Backbone as JSON, one array per atom type, in Angstrom:
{
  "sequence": "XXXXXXXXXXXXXXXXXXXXXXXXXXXXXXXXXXXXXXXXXXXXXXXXXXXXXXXXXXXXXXXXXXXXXXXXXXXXXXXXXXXXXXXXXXXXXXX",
  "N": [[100.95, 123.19, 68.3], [103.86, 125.01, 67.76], [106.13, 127.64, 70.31], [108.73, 129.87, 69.83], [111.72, 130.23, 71.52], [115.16, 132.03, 72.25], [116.65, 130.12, 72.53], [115.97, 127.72, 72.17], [113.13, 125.64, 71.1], [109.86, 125.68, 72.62], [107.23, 123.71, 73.71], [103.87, 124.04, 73.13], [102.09, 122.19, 75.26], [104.15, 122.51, 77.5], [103.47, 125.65, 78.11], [100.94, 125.59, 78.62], [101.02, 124.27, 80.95], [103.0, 126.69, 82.33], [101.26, 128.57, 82.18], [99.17, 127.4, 84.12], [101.12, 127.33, 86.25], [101.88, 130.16, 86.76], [99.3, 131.13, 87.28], [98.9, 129.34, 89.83], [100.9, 130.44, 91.53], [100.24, 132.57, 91.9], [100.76, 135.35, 90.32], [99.23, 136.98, 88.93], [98.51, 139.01, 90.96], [100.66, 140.71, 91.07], [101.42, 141.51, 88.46], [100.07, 142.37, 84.99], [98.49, 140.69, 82.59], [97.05, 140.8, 78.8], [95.29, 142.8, 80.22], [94.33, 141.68, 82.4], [94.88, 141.26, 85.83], [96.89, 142.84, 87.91], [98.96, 146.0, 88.5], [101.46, 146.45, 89.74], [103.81, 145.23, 89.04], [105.58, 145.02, 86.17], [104.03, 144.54, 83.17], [103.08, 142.03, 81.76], [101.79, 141.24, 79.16], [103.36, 141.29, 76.59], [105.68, 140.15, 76.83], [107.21, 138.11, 75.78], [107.9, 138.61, 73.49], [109.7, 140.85, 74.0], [111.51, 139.83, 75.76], [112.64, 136.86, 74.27], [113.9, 134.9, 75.97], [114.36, 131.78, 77.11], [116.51, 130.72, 79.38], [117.38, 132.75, 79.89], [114.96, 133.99, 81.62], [114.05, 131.8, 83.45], [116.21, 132.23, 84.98], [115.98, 134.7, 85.82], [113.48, 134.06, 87.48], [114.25, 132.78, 89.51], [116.06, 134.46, 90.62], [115.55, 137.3, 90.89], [117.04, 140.16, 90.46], [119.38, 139.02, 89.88], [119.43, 139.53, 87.51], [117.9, 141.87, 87.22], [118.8, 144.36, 88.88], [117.49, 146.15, 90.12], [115.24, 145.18, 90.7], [112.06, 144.44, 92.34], [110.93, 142.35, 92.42], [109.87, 139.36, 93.88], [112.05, 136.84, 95.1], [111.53, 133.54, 93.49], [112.68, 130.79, 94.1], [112.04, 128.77, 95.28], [110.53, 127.18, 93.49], [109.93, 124.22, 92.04], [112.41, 123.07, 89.21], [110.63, 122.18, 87.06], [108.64, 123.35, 86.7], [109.51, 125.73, 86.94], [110.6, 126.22, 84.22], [108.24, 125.61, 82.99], [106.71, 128.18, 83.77], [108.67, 129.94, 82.54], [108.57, 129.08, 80.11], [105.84, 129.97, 79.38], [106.22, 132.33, 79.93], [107.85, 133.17, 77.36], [105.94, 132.83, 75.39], [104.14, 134.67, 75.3], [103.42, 137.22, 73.12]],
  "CA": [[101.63, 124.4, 67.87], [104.76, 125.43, 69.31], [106.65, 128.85, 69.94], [110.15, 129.55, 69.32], [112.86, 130.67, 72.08], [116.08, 132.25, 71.31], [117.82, 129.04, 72.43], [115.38, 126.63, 72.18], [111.49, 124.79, 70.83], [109.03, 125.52, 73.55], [106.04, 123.25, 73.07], [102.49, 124.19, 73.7], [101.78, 121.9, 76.37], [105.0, 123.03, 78.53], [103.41, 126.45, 77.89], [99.82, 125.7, 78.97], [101.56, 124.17, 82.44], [103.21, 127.72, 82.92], [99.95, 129.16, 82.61], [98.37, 127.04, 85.42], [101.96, 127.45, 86.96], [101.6, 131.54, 86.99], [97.66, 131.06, 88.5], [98.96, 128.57, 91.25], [101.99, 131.05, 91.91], [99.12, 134.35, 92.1], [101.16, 136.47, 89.51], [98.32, 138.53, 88.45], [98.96, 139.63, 92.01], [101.48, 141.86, 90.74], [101.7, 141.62, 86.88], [98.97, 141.9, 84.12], [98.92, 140.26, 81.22], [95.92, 141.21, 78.38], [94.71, 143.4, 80.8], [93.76, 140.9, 83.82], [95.66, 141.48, 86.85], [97.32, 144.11, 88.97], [100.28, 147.03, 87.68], [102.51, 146.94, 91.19], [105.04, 144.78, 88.38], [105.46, 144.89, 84.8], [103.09, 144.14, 82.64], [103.75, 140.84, 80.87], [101.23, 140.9, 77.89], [104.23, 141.28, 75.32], [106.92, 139.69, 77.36], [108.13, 137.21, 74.83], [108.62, 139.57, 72.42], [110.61, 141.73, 74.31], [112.69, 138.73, 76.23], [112.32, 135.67, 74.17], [115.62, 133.68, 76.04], [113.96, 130.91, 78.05], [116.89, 130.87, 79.86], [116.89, 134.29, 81.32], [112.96, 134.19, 82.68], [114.62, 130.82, 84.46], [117.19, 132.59, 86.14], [115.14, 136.12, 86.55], [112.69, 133.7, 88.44], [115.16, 132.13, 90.32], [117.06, 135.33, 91.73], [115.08, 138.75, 89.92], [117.64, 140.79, 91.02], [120.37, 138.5, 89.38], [119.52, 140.02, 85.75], [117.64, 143.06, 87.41], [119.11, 144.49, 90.01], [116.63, 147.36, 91.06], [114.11, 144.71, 90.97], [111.69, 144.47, 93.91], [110.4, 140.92, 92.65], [110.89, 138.47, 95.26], [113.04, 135.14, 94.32], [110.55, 132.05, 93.28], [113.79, 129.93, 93.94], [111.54, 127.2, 95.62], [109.83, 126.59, 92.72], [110.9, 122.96, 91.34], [112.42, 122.76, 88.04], [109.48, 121.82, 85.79], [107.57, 124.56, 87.04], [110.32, 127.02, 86.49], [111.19, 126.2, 83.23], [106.56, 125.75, 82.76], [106.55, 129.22, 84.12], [109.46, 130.75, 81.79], [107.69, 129.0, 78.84], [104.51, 130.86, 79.42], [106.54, 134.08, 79.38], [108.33, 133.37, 76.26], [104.95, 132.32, 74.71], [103.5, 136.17, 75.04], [103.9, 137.98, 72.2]],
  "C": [[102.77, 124.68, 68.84], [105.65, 127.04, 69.24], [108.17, 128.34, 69.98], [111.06, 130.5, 70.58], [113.94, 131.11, 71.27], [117.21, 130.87, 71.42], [117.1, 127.87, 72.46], [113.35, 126.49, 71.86], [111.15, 124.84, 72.49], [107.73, 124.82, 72.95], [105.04, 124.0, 73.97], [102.1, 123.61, 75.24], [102.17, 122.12, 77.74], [104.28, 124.37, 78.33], [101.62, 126.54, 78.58], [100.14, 125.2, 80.41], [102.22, 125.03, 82.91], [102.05, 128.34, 82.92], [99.02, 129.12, 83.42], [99.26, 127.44, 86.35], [101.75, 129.16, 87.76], [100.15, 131.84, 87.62], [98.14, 130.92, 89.73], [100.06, 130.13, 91.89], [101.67, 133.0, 92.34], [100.47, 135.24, 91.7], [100.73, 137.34, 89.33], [98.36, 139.38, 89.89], [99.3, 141.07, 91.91], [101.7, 142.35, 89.31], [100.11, 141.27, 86.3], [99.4, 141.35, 82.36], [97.19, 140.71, 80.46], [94.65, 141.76, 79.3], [93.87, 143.42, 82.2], [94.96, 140.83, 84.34], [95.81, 142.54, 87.37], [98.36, 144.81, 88.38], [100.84, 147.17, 88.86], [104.02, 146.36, 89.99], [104.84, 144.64, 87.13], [104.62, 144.32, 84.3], [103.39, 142.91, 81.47], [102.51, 140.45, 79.64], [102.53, 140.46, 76.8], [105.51, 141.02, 75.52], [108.02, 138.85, 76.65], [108.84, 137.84, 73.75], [110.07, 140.09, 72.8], [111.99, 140.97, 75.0], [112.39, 137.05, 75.62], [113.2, 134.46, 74.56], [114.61, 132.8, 77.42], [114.78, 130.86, 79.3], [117.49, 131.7, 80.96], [115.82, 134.4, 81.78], [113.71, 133.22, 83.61], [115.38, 131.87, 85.37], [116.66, 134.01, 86.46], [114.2, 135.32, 87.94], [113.02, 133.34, 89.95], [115.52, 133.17, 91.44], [116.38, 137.01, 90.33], [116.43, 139.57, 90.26], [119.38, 140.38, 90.44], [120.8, 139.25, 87.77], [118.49, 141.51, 85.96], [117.92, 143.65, 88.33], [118.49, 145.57, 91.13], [115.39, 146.38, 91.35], [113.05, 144.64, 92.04], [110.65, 143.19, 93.55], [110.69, 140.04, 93.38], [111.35, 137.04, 94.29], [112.19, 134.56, 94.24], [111.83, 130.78, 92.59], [113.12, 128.47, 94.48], [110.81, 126.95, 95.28], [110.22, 125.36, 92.03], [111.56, 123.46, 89.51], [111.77, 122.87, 87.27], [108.63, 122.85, 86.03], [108.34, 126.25, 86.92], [110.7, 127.38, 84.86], [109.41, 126.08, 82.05], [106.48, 127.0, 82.55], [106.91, 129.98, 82.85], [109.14, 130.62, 80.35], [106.45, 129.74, 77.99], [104.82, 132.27, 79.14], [107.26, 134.24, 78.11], [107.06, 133.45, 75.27], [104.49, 133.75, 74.24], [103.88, 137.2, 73.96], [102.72, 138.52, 71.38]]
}
C-alpha cells in the first residue's frame, strides 16, 4: 500500500523505516502521535493531513526554524539522507 505526497509516491516500506527512524530519534520525547508520547511539541497524529509536502518535513527536519521560525525544535541536520527523507515519509503517512 502506498500513500500519496503532494509531490511525490511514498511507499509503505520507506514509511515503516521512518517509524523505526522517529523511535531511534526519541520523538515521542516531545511529540505524540495517537496519543503515545509527550505534548512539549505538536502533536503529530494528523500531520499528513495537515502538511502532506514530503519536501517540507525534509527541510523542517533539517533546519525547524527554516519553515518555522518561532520553532523551539532543535535541527536533526545530522541525520543521513535516507533517514530524513524515512522520517518525513512517516509524517506524511499520518492522516
Amino acid at each position: 500500500v502506498s500513500t500519496q505526497s503532494a509531490s511525490q509516491p511514498v511507499d509503505a516500506q520507506l514509511v515503516a523505516a521512518g517509524k523505526q527512524a522517529y523511535a531511534e530519534a526519541r520523538c515521542r520525547n516531545c511529540h505524540r502521535i495517537d496519543g503515545k508520547g509527550r505534548t512539549s511539541g505538536p502533536d503529530l497524529t494528523n500531520v499528513g493531513k495537515r502538511l502532506p509536502d514530503l519536501q517540507w518535513h525534509i527541510k523542517h527536519l533539517k533546519n525547524p526554524q527554516s519553515v518555522r521560525p518561532d520553532s523551539t525544535m532543535p535541527a536533526y541536520n545530522k541525520l543521513s539522507e535516507e533517514k530524513l527523507r524515512a522520517l518525513s515519509a512517516y509524517m506524511v503517512s499520518l492522516k
